[in-house]
mmCIF file of C-alpha atoms in Angstrom:
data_model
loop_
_atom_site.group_PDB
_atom_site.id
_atom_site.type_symbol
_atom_site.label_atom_id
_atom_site.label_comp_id
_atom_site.label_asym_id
_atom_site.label_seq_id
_atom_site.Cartn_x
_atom_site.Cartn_y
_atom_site.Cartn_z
ATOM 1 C CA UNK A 1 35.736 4.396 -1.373
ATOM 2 C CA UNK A 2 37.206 5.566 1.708
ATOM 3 C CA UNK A 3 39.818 4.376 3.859
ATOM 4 C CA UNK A 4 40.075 4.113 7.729
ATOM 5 C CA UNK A 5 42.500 2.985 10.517
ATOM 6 C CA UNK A 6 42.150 1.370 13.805
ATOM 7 C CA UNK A 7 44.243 1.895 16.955
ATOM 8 C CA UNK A 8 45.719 -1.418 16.079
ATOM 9 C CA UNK A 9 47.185 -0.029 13.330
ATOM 10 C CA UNK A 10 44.531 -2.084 10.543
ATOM 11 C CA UNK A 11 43.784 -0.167 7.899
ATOM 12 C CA UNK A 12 40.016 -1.233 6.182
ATOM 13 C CA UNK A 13 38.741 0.229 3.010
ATOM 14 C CA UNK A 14 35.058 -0.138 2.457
ATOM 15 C CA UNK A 15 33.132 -0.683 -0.817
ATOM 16 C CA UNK A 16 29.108 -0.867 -0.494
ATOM 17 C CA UNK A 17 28.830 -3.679 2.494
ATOM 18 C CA UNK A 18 32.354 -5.341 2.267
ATOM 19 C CA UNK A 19 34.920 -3.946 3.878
ATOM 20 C CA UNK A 20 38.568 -5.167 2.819
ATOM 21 C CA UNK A 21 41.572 -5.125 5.827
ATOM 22 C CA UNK A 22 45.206 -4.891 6.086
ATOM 23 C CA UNK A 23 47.696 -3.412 8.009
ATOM 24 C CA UNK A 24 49.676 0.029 7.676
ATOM 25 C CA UNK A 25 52.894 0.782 6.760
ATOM 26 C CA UNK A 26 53.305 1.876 9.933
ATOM 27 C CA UNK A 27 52.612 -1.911 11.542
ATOM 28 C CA UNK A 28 54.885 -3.097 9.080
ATOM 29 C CA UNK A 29 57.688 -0.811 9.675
ATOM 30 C CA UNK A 30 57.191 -2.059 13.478
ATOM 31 C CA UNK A 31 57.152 -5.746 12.715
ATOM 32 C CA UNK A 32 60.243 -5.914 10.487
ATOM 33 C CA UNK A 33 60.531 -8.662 7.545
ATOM 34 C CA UNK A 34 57.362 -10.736 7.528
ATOM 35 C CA UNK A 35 58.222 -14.265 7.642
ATOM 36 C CA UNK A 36 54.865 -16.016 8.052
ATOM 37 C CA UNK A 37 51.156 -15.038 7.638
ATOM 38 C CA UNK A 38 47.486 -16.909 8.443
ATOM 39 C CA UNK A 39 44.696 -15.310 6.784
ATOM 40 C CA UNK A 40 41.151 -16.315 7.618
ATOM 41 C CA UNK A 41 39.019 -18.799 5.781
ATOM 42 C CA UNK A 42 35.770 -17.581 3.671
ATOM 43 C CA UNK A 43 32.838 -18.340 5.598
ATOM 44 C CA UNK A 44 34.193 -17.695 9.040
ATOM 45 C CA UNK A 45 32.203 -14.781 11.406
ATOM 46 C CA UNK A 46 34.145 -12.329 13.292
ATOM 47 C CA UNK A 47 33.540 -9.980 15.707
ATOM 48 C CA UNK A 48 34.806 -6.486 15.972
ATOM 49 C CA UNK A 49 37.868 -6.295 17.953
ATOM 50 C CA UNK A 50 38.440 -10.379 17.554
ATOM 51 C CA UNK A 51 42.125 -11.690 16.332
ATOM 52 C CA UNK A 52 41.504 -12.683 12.454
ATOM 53 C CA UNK A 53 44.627 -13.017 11.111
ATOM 54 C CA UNK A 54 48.249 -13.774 12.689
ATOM 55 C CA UNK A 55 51.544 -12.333 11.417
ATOM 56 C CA UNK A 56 55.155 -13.404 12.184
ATOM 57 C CA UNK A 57 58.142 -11.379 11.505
ATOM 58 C CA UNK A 58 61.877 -11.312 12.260
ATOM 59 C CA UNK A 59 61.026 -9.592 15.421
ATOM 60 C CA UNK A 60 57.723 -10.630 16.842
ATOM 61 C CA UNK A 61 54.445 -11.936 16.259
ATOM 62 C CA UNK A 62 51.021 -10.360 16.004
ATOM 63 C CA UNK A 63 47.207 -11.041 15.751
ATOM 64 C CA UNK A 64 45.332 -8.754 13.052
ATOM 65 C CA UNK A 65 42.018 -7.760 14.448
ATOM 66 C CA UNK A 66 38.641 -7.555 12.809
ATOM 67 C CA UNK A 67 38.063 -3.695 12.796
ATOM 68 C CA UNK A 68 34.113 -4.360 11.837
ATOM 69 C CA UNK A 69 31.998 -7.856 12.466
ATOM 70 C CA UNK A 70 30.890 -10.121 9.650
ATOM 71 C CA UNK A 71 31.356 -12.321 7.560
ATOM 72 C CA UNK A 72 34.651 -13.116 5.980
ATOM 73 C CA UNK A 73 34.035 -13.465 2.361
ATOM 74 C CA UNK A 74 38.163 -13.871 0.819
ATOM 75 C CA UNK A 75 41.379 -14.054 2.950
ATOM 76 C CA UNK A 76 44.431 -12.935 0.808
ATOM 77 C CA UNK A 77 46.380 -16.471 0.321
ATOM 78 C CA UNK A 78 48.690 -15.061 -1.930
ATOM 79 C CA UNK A 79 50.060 -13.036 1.259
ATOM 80 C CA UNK A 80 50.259 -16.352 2.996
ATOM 81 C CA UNK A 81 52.005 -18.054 0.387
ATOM 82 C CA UNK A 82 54.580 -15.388 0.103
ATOM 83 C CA UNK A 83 54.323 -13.140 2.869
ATOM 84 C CA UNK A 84 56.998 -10.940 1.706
ATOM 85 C CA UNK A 85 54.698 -9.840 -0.769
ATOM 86 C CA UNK A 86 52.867 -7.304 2.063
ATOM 87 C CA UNK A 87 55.607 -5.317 1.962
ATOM 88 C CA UNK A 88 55.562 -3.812 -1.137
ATOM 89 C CA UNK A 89 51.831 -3.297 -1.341
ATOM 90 C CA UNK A 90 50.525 -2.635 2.296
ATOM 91 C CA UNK A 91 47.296 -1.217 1.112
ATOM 92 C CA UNK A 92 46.840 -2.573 -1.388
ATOM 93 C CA UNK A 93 47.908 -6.350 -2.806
ATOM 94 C CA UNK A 94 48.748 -6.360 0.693
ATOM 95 C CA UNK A 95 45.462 -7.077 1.828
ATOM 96 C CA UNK A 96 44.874 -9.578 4.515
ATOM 97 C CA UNK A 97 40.967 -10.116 4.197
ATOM 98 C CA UNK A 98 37.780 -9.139 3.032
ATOM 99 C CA UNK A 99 34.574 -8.883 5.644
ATOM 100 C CA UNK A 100 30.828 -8.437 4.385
ATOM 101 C CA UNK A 101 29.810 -6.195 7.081
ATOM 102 C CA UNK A 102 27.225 -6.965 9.509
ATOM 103 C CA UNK A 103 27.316 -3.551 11.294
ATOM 104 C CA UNK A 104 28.585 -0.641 9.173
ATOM 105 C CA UNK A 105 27.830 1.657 12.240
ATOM 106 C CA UNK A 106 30.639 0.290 13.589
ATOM 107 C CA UNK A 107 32.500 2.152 10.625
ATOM 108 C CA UNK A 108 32.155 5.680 12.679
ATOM 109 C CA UNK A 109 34.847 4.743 15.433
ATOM 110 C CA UNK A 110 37.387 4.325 13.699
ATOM 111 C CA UNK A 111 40.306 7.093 12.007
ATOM 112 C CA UNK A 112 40.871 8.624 9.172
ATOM 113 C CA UNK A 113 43.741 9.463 7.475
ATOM 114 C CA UNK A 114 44.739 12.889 9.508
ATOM 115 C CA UNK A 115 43.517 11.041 12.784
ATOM 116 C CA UNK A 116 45.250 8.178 12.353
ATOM 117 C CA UNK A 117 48.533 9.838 10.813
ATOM 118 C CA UNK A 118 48.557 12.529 14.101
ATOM 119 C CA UNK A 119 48.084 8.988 16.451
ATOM 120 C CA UNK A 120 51.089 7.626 14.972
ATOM 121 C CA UNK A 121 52.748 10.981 15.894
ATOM 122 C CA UNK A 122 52.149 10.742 19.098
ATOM 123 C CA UNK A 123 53.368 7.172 19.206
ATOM 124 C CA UNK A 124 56.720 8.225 17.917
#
């Protein structure tokens, strides 16, 4: 299973066709305490790119973006139900939603780990 990161700062880990999202410690560190979280329904279709998720914090909201299209096939409502509960798992209980891919292709622009980590560098 490997793990990759968007420019958004999403990370998505990807077993066979379904590819499961959430952001990076990095995001969170950004956003401060989360105070409020919308995950997307099963059965919705995204596009890569579109807004899937919302997150509020102490400082400022933000969307969460599909990093792939599909289908979304389980949103994380624990997360929404206690949102606090991100920030001690980001990748992993953390997770925001889970996407049956429609075009794994899409898979080869995104980062991985050294990519995104020298990104964030640069940010700083």
């Amino acid at each position: 299973m490997s793990v990759l990161f968007t420019d958004d700062h999403e990370w998505i880990s990807v077993d066979g066709d379904v590819a499961t999202v959430g952001i990076t410690d990095y995001a969170l560190q950004q956003l401060g305490d989360l105070v409020f979280i919308e995950v997307p329904e099963a059965g919705r279709t995204v596009m890569q790119g579109e807004e899937a998720a919302v997150v509020e914090s102490v400082k400022a909201a933000s969307e969460v973006y599909a990093p792939v299209a599909g289908d979304v096939v389980d949103g994380n409502g624990a997360i929404a139900d206690d949102p606090a509960a991100v920030s001690g798992d980001t990748g992993g209980d953390g997770w925001f939603f889970k996407i049956k891919m429609s075009e794994p292709s899409q898979l080869d622009g995104l980062k991985n780990e050294a990519e995104y980590k020298a990104y964030v560098d640069g940010l700083d």
